Coordinates of C-alpha atoms and ligand atoms in Angstrom, one line a residue:
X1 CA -140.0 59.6 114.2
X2 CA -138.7 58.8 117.4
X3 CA -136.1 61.6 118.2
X4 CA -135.1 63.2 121.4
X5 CA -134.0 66.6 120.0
X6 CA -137.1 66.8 117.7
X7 CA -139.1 66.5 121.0
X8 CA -136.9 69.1 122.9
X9 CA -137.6 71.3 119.4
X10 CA -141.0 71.3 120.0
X11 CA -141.0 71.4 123.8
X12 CA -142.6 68.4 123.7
X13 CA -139.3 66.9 126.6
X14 CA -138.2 69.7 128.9
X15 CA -135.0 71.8 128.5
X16 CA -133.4 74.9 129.5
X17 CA -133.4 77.0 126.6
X18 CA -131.1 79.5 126.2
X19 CA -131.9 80.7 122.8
X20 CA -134.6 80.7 119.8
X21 CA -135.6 81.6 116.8
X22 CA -137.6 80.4 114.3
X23 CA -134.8 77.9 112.8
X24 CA -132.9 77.5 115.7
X25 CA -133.3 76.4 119.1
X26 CA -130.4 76.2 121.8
X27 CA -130.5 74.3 125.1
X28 CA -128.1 72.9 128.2
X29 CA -126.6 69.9 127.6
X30 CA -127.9 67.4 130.0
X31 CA -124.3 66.5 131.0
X32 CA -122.2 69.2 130.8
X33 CA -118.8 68.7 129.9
X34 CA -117.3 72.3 130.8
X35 CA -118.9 75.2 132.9
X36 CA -120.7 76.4 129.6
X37 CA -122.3 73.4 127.5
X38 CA -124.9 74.2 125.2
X39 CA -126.3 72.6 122.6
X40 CA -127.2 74.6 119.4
X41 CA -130.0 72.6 116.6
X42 CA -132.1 73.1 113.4
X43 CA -135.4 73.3 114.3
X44 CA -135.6 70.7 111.2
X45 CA -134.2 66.9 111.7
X46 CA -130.9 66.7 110.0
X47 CA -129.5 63.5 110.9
X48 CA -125.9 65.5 110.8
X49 CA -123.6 67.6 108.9
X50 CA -123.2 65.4 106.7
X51 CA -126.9 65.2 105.6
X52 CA -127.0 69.0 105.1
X53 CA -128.2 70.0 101.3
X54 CA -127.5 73.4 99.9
X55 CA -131.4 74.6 100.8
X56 CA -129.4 74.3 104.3
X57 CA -126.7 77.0 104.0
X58 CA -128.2 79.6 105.3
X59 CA -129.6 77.5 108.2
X60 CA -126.3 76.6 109.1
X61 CA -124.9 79.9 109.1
X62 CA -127.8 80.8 111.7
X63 CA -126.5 78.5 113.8
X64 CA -123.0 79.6 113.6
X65 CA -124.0 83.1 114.2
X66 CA -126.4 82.1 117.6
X67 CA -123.1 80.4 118.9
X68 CA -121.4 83.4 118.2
X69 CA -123.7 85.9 120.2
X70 CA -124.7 82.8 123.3
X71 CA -121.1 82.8 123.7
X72 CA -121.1 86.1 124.2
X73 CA -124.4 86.1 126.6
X74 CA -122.7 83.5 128.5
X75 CA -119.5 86.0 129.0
X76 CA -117.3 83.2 127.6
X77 CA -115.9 85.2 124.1
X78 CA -113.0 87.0 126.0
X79 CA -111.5 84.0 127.3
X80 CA -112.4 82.0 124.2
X81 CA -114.7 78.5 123.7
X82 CA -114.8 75.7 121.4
X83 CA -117.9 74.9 118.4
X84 CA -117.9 71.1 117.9
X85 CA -120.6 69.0 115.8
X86 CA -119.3 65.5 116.2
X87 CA -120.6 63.1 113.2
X88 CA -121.5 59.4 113.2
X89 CA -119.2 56.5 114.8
X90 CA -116.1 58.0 114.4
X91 CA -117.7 61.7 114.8
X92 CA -118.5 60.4 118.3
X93 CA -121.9 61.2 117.4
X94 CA -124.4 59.6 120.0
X95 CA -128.0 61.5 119.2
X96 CA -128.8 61.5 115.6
X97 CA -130.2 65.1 115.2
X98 CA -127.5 67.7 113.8
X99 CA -126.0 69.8 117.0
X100 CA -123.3 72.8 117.6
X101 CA -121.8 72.1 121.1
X102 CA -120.5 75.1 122.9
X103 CA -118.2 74.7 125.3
X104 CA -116.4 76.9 127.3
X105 CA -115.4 78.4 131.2
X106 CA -112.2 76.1 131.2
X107 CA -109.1 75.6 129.2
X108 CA -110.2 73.1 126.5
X109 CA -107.7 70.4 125.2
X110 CA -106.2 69.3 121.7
X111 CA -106.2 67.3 120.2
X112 CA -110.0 65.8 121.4
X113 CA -110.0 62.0 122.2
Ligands
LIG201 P1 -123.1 63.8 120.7 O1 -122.4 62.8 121.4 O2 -124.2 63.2 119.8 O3 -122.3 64.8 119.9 O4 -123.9 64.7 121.7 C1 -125.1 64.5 122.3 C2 -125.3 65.3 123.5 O5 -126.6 65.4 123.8 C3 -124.5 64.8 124.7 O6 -123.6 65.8 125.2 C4 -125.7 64.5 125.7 O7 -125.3 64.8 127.0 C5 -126.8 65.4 125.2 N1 -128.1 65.0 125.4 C6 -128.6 63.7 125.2 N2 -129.9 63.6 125.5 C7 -130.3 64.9 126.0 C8 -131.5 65.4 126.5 O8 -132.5 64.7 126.6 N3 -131.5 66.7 126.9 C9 -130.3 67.5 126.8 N4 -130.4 68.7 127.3 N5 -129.2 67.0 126.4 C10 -129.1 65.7 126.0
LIG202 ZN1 -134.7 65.2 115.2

């Protein structure tokens, strides 16, 4: 299969990783929308949330708990940030590989567009 994040997984397509573990793997975004843009994944394809079985629950929790502690790393949890997993069309959802975004280092808006 043909998928970018699955590459960037296993380090087959560079990126700047911020944070690993054996599930989860947590990169830059290529074009950052805020100051602080990274990109949190399962290891494992998922096509998106709304693919996840409940073998997954723990997994996702992981991934809640790395943006959690990157936020921290990236001194962004006093001022606050923003955990978005956008899914198909409507999601805005342009790479077909579950992902967290974490945003933050500016004022975020809402409602999103
Ligand atoms: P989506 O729109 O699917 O929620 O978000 C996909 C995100 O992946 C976008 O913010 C886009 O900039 C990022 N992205 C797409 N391809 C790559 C890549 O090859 N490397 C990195 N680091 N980010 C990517
Ligand atoms: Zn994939």
């Amino acid at each position: 299969m043909d998928c970018v994040f699955c590459s960037i997984a296993e380090k087959k397509i560079p990126s700047s990783i911020v944070y690993e573990d054996d599930q989860v793997v947590a990169f830059h975004d290529i074009h950052p929308e805020a100051p602080v843009h990274i990109l949190i994944i399962p290891k494992k394809h998922i096509q998106s949330l709304a693919l996840i079985a409940e073998e997954n629950k723990e997994l996702m929790a992981g991934i809640l708990y790395a943006a959690a502690n990157i936020a921290k790393e990236q001194g962004i949890e006093e001022n606050g940030y923003r955990v978005v997993t956008n899914i198909g069309n409507d999601g805005g959802q342009t790479v077909g590989h579950l992902h967290f975004h974490l945003l933050g280092g500016r004022s975020m808006k809402w409602p999103p567009g």
